[in-house]
Amino acid sequence: EYVMGVAASEAAPLSGPTLFGTFGNSTAELLPTNLSSATVVASRNRLFAGGSFSLGNVQRASALKRVARADCEQYKITAGLEAFLQDNTEGFTSNALEARAQVLREALPHSTEILSRTGKSMEAHVATDQEYHGMQLRRDELLQILEQTESDLGKAAKSESLAPLSLPELLKKESDLLSRKEEEEGKARETGTWDLSVRVGYERILAAPQIQPVFGTATLSFNLGRLWQASAEKRASAGFRHWIQQDPVGPSVRTFMLLQHYRAIQKAEADRLRETDTLLADLEQRLGSVQQVTDRRVESYADYVWFDYIKIKAEHAYLVAHLKDLSMVAGEPFQ
């Protein structure tokens, strides 16, 4: 609103005609020659009024508005990138954290059941105090992981907002819009090199007869400096591109660095997902083999394995959801 308002304000005087009016004395030489000398001396007052319109000014007004529109479009992208850079450096996403939390929440009732069963076994002197406290520590660990996950949810990027935030596409769009803005600014600089102005008015010499009191003129002008302006604009355009690509504090460089960071996270977590796939299959097999046995020691071992299984399952759910989110941001599909 500010940029477009300023552009409209600056363009308004350029787009409209200019009115003028002058009242003063004329020299005798400007008066009609058929007047008597007495009249020539006595009548020197002249009224001069009219209006002028400049096509060159209209072109400048249009250029100002185009620059403002390009600036606004580019600002929307840059502002979005700045917000993303501020809020998503850690790479957390809501879907991934929620997937982990969901597995842990579903596991809590069974962990409470295991702890209660172990406590009863300890009271019956079937299980040791060390065994009970070991189960308690493992349940507390699940609670701590859940608490940390829910805490991270408050600062994580919303997964539903990531779809339009593909960083490679945003980088290209930002670069295109910056180039367009600079191009429009260059055109605006070139608009002052030529002009076609029309001037019409009314000229009245008081106390003197006039056959045609109106006048009109058209003036076409061209500044020869325009001949050297093109090479300067090419230099400016090339310098601008280098500037936005290399500016260490600009959003383009920082977004590119963030993109590299996200792709590194994506690669590391893809490797971690393959590891958890193997661990999960192994733990599922172990649980399946021991849960069929009713021996007390085997049951205690199964409970220990179950806690490890839940941690790996929660991590596996997190990685699957996170990699899907990262693929939207990094622009590389999750296999």
CSV table of C-alpha atoms in Angstrom, one decimal, residues 75-323:
chain,number,residue,atom,x,y,z
A,75,TYR,CA,8.6,-8.0,-1.8
A,76,LYS,CA,5.9,-10.6,-1.3
A,77,ILE,CA,8.4,-13.3,-2.3
A,78,THR,CA,11.3,-11.8,-0.3
A,79,ALA,CA,9.1,-11.3,2.8
A,80,GLY,CA,8.0,-14.9,2.6
A,81,LEU,CA,11.6,-16.1,2.3
A,82,GLU,CA,12.6,-13.9,5.2
A,83,ALA,CA,9.9,-15.4,7.4
A,84,PHE,CA,10.8,-18.9,6.4
A,85,LEU,CA,14.5,-18.2,7.1
A,86,GLN,CA,13.7,-16.9,10.5
A,87,ASP,CA,11.3,-19.7,11.6
A,88,ASN,CA,12.6,-22.9,10.0
A,89,THR,CA,16.4,-23.1,10.5
A,90,GLU,CA,16.0,-26.2,12.7
A,91,GLY,CA,14.0,-28.0,10.1
A,92,PHE,CA,11.2,-29.2,12.3
A,93,THR,CA,7.8,-29.8,10.7
A,94,SER,CA,4.5,-30.3,12.4
A,95,ASN,CA,3.4,-33.5,10.6
A,96,ALA,CA,6.7,-35.3,11.5
A,97,LEU,CA,6.5,-34.3,15.2
A,98,GLU,CA,2.9,-35.2,15.4
A,99,ALA,CA,3.6,-38.6,13.9
A,100,ARG,CA,6.2,-39.3,16.6
A,101,ALA,CA,3.9,-37.9,19.3
A,102,GLN,CA,1.0,-40.1,18.2
A,103,VAL,CA,3.1,-43.3,18.4
A,104,LEU,CA,4.2,-42.3,21.9
A,105,ARG,CA,0.7,-41.4,23.1
A,106,GLU,CA,-0.7,-44.7,21.9
A,107,ALA,CA,2.1,-46.5,23.7
A,108,LEU,CA,1.7,-44.8,27.1
A,109,PRO,CA,-1.2,-47.0,28.4
A,110,HIS,CA,0.7,-50.2,27.7
A,111,SER,CA,3.9,-48.8,29.3
A,112,THR,CA,1.8,-48.0,32.5
A,113,GLU,CA,0.5,-51.5,32.4
A,114,ILE,CA,4.0,-52.9,32.1
A,115,LEU,CA,5.2,-50.8,35.1
A,116,SER,CA,2.2,-51.8,37.2
A,117,ARG,CA,2.7,-55.5,36.4
A,118,THR,CA,6.4,-55.2,37.2
A,119,GLY,CA,5.6,-53.4,40.5
A,120,LYS,CA,3.2,-56.3,41.5
A,121,SER,CA,5.9,-58.8,40.6
A,122,MET,CA,8.4,-57.0,42.8
A,123,GLU,CA,5.9,-57.0,45.7
A,124,ALA,CA,5.5,-60.7,45.2
A,125,HIS,CA,9.3,-61.0,45.2
A,126,VAL,CA,9.2,-62.4,41.6
A,127,ALA,CA,10.9,-59.3,40.1
A,128,THR,CA,13.8,-57.4,41.6
A,129,ASP,CA,13.8,-53.8,42.7
A,130,GLN,CA,16.4,-53.1,40.0
A,131,GLU,CA,14.1,-54.6,37.3
A,132,TYR,CA,11.2,-52.3,38.5
A,133,HIS,CA,13.3,-49.2,38.4
A,134,GLY,CA,14.7,-50.1,35.0
A,135,MET,CA,11.2,-50.3,33.6
A,136,GLN,CA,10.3,-47.0,35.4
A,137,LEU,CA,13.3,-45.3,33.8
A,138,ARG,CA,12.3,-46.6,30.3
A,139,ARG,CA,8.7,-45.3,30.8
A,140,ASP,CA,10.1,-42.0,32.0
A,141,GLU,CA,12.2,-41.8,28.9
A,142,LEU,CA,9.1,-42.2,26.7
A,143,LEU,CA,7.4,-39.4,28.6
A,144,GLN,CA,10.5,-37.2,28.2
A,145,ILE,CA,10.6,-37.8,24.4
A,146,LEU,CA,6.8,-37.0,24.2
A,147,GLU,CA,7.2,-33.9,26.2
A,148,GLN,CA,10.1,-32.6,24.1
A,149,THR,CA,8.2,-33.5,20.9
A,150,GLU,CA,5.2,-31.5,22.0
A,151,SER,CA,7.4,-28.6,23.0
A,152,ASP,CA,9.0,-28.6,19.5
A,153,LEU,CA,5.6,-28.6,17.9
A,154,GLY,CA,5.2,-25.0,19.0
A,155,LYS,CA,8.1,-23.8,17.0
A,156,ALA,CA,7.8,-26.2,14.0
A,157,ALA,CA,6.9,-25.2,10.5
A,158,LYS,CA,3.3,-26.1,9.6
A,159,SER,CA,3.4,-28.8,7.1
A,160,GLU,CA,0.3,-27.6,5.3
A,161,SER,CA,2.1,-24.3,4.6
A,162,LEU,CA,5.2,-26.0,3.0
A,163,ALA,CA,3.6,-26.9,-0.3
A,164,PRO,CA,4.0,-23.4,-1.9
A,165,LEU,CA,7.5,-23.0,-0.3
A,166,SER,CA,9.7,-25.1,-2.6
A,167,LEU,CA,12.9,-23.3,-2.1
A,168,PRO,CA,14.4,-23.9,-5.6
A,169,GLU,CA,11.2,-22.5,-7.2
A,170,LEU,CA,11.1,-19.6,-4.8
A,171,LEU,CA,14.8,-18.8,-5.5
A,172,LYS,CA,14.1,-18.7,-9.2
A,173,LYS,CA,10.9,-16.7,-8.8
A,174,GLU,CA,12.7,-14.2,-6.6
A,175,SER,CA,15.6,-13.9,-9.0
A,176,ASP,CA,13.1,-13.3,-11.9
A,177,LEU,CA,11.1,-10.7,-10.0
A,178,LEU,CA,14.3,-8.9,-8.9
A,179,SER,CA,15.5,-8.8,-12.5
A,180,ARG,CA,12.1,-7.5,-13.6
A,181,LYS,CA,12.1,-4.8,-11.0
A,182,GLU,CA,15.6,-3.7,-12.1
A,183,GLU,CA,14.5,-3.8,-15.8
A,184,GLU,CA,11.5,-1.5,-15.0
A,185,GLU,CA,13.8,0.9,-13.1
A,186,GLY,CA,16.0,1.0,-16.1
A,187,LYS,CA,13.1,1.9,-18.4
A,188,ALA,CA,12.0,4.6,-15.9
A,189,ARG,CA,15.5,6.1,-16.1
A,190,GLU,CA,15.3,6.2,-19.9
A,191,THR,CA,11.9,7.9,-20.0
A,192,GLY,CA,13.4,11.4,-19.4
A,193,THR,CA,15.4,11.4,-22.6
A,194,TRP,CA,12.5,12.4,-25.0
A,195,ASP,CA,9.3,14.4,-24.8
A,196,LEU,CA,6.4,15.5,-27.0
A,197,SER,CA,4.6,18.4,-25.4
A,198,VAL,CA,1.5,20.3,-26.6
A,199,ARG,CA,0.8,23.8,-25.4
A,200,VAL,CA,-2.4,25.7,-26.1
A,201,GLY,CA,-3.7,28.9,-24.7
A,202,TYR,CA,-5.3,32.3,-24.9
A,203,GLU,CA,-3.3,35.5,-25.3
A,204,ARG,CA,-5.1,38.8,-25.0
A,205,ILE,CA,-3.6,42.3,-25.3
A,206,LEU,CA,-6.0,44.6,-23.5
A,207,ALA,CA,-7.4,47.6,-25.4
A,208,ALA,CA,-6.1,46.2,-28.7
A,209,PRO,CA,-8.1,44.5,-31.4
A,210,GLN,CA,-7.0,40.9,-32.2
A,211,ILE,CA,-8.2,38.6,-34.9
A,212,GLN,CA,-6.9,35.3,-33.4
A,213,PRO,CA,-6.3,35.5,-29.6
A,214,VAL,CA,-5.6,31.7,-29.2
A,215,PHE,CA,-2.4,29.9,-29.9
A,216,GLY,CA,-1.0,26.4,-29.9
A,217,THR,CA,2.5,24.8,-30.2
A,218,ALA,CA,3.9,21.3,-30.3
A,219,THR,CA,7.4,20.6,-29.2
A,220,LEU,CA,9.4,17.3,-29.8
A,221,SER,CA,12.7,17.0,-27.9
A,222,PHE,CA,15.3,14.3,-27.6
A,223,ASN,CA,18.3,14.2,-25.3
A,224,LEU,CA,21.4,13.0,-27.1
A,225,GLY,CA,22.7,11.5,-23.8
A,226,ARG,CA,20.2,8.6,-24.6
A,227,LEU,CA,22.7,7.4,-27.2
A,228,TRP,CA,25.2,6.5,-24.3
A,229,GLN,CA,22.6,5.4,-21.8
A,230,ALA,CA,22.1,1.9,-23.3
A,231,SER,CA,25.6,0.7,-22.5
A,232,ALA,CA,25.4,2.1,-19.0
A,233,GLU,CA,22.1,0.3,-18.4
A,234,LYS,CA,23.7,-3.0,-19.5
A,235,ARG,CA,26.5,-2.4,-17.1
A,236,ALA,CA,24.0,-1.6,-14.3
A,237,SER,CA,22.0,-4.7,-15.1
A,238,ALA,CA,25.0,-7.0,-15.0
A,239,GLY,CA,26.2,-5.5,-11.8
A,240,PHE,CA,22.8,-5.9,-10.2
A,241,ARG,CA,22.7,-9.6,-11.0
A,242,HIS,CA,26.1,-10.1,-9.5
A,243,TRP,CA,25.1,-8.1,-6.5
A,244,ILE,CA,22.0,-10.1,-5.6
A,245,GLN,CA,23.8,-13.4,-6.2
A,246,GLN,CA,26.7,-12.6,-4.0
A,247,ASP,CA,25.2,-10.3,-1.3
A,248,PRO,CA,26.1,-12.3,1.9
A,249,VAL,CA,23.2,-10.8,3.9
A,250,GLY,CA,20.6,-11.0,1.0
A,251,PRO,CA,17.8,-13.5,1.0
A,252,SER,CA,19.0,-15.3,-2.1
A,253,VAL,CA,22.4,-16.4,-0.6
A,254,ARG,CA,20.8,-17.3,2.7
A,255,THR,CA,18.0,-19.2,1.1
A,256,PHE,CA,20.5,-21.1,-1.0
A,257,MET,CA,22.4,-22.0,2.1
A,258,LEU,CA,19.2,-23.1,3.8
A,259,LEU,CA,18.4,-25.2,0.8
A,260,GLN,CA,21.7,-26.9,1.1
A,261,HIS,CA,21.1,-27.4,4.8
A,262,TYR,CA,17.7,-29.0,4.2
A,263,ARG,CA,19.1,-31.3,1.5
A,264,ALA,CA,21.8,-32.4,3.9
A,265,ILE,CA,19.1,-33.1,6.5
A,266,GLN,CA,17.1,-35.0,3.9
A,267,LYS,CA,20.1,-37.2,3.0
A,268,ALA,CA,21.0,-37.9,6.6
A,269,GLU,CA,17.4,-38.8,7.6
A,270,ALA,CA,17.0,-41.0,4.5
A,271,ASP,CA,20.0,-43.0,5.7
A,272,ARG,CA,18.5,-43.0,9.2
A,273,LEU,CA,15.2,-44.3,7.9
A,274,ARG,CA,16.9,-47.2,6.2
A,275,GLU,CA,18.5,-48.0,9.5
A,276,THR,CA,15.3,-47.8,11.5
A,277,ASP,CA,13.6,-50.0,8.9
A,278,THR,CA,16.1,-52.7,9.7
A,279,LEU,CA,15.9,-52.2,13.5
A,280,LEU,CA,12.1,-52.2,13.4
A,281,ALA,CA,12.0,-55.4,11.5
A,282,ASP,CA,14.5,-57.0,13.9
A,283,LEU,CA,12.6,-55.9,17.0
A,284,GLU,CA,9.2,-56.9,15.6
A,285,GLN,CA,10.7,-60.4,15.0
A,286,ARG,CA,12.1,-60.6,18.5
A,287,LEU,CA,8.8,-59.5,20.1
A,288,GLY,CA,6.9,-62.0,18.0
A,289,SER,CA,9.2,-64.8,19.1
A,290,VAL,CA,9.2,-64.1,22.9
A,291,GLN,CA,5.6,-63.0,23.4
A,292,GLN,CA,4.5,-66.6,22.8
A,293,VAL,CA,6.5,-67.8,25.8
A,294,THR,CA,4.9,-67.5,29.3
A,295,ASP,CA,8.1,-67.7,31.3
A,296,ARG,CA,8.5,-64.7,33.7
A,297,ARG,CA,12.1,-63.9,32.6
A,298,VAL,CA,11.1,-64.1,29.0
A,299,GLU,CA,8.2,-61.8,29.7
A,300,SER,CA,10.5,-59.3,31.4
A,301,TYR,CA,12.9,-59.4,28.4
A,302,ALA,CA,9.9,-58.9,26.0
A,303,ASP,CA,8.9,-55.7,28.0
A,304,TYR,CA,12.5,-54.4,27.7
A,305,VAL,CA,12.4,-55.1,23.9
A,306,TRP,CA,9.0,-53.4,23.7
A,307,PHE,CA,10.3,-50.1,25.0
A,308,ASP,CA,13.1,-50.1,22.4
A,309,TYR,CA,10.6,-51.1,19.8
A,310,ILE,CA,8.3,-48.1,20.6
A,311,LYS,CA,11.2,-45.6,20.5
A,312,ILE,CA,12.3,-46.9,17.1
A,313,LYS,CA,8.7,-47.0,15.8
A,314,ALA,CA,8.2,-43.4,16.9
A,315,GLU,CA,11.4,-42.4,15.2
A,316,HIS,CA,10.4,-44.3,12.1
A,317,ALA,CA,7.1,-42.5,11.9
A,318,TYR,CA,8.8,-39.1,12.4
A,319,LEU,CA,11.4,-39.8,9.7
A,320,VAL,CA,8.8,-40.9,7.1
A,321,ALA,CA,6.6,-37.8,7.7
A,322,HIS,CA,9.6,-35.5,7.9
A,323,LEU,CA,11.1,-36.7,4.6
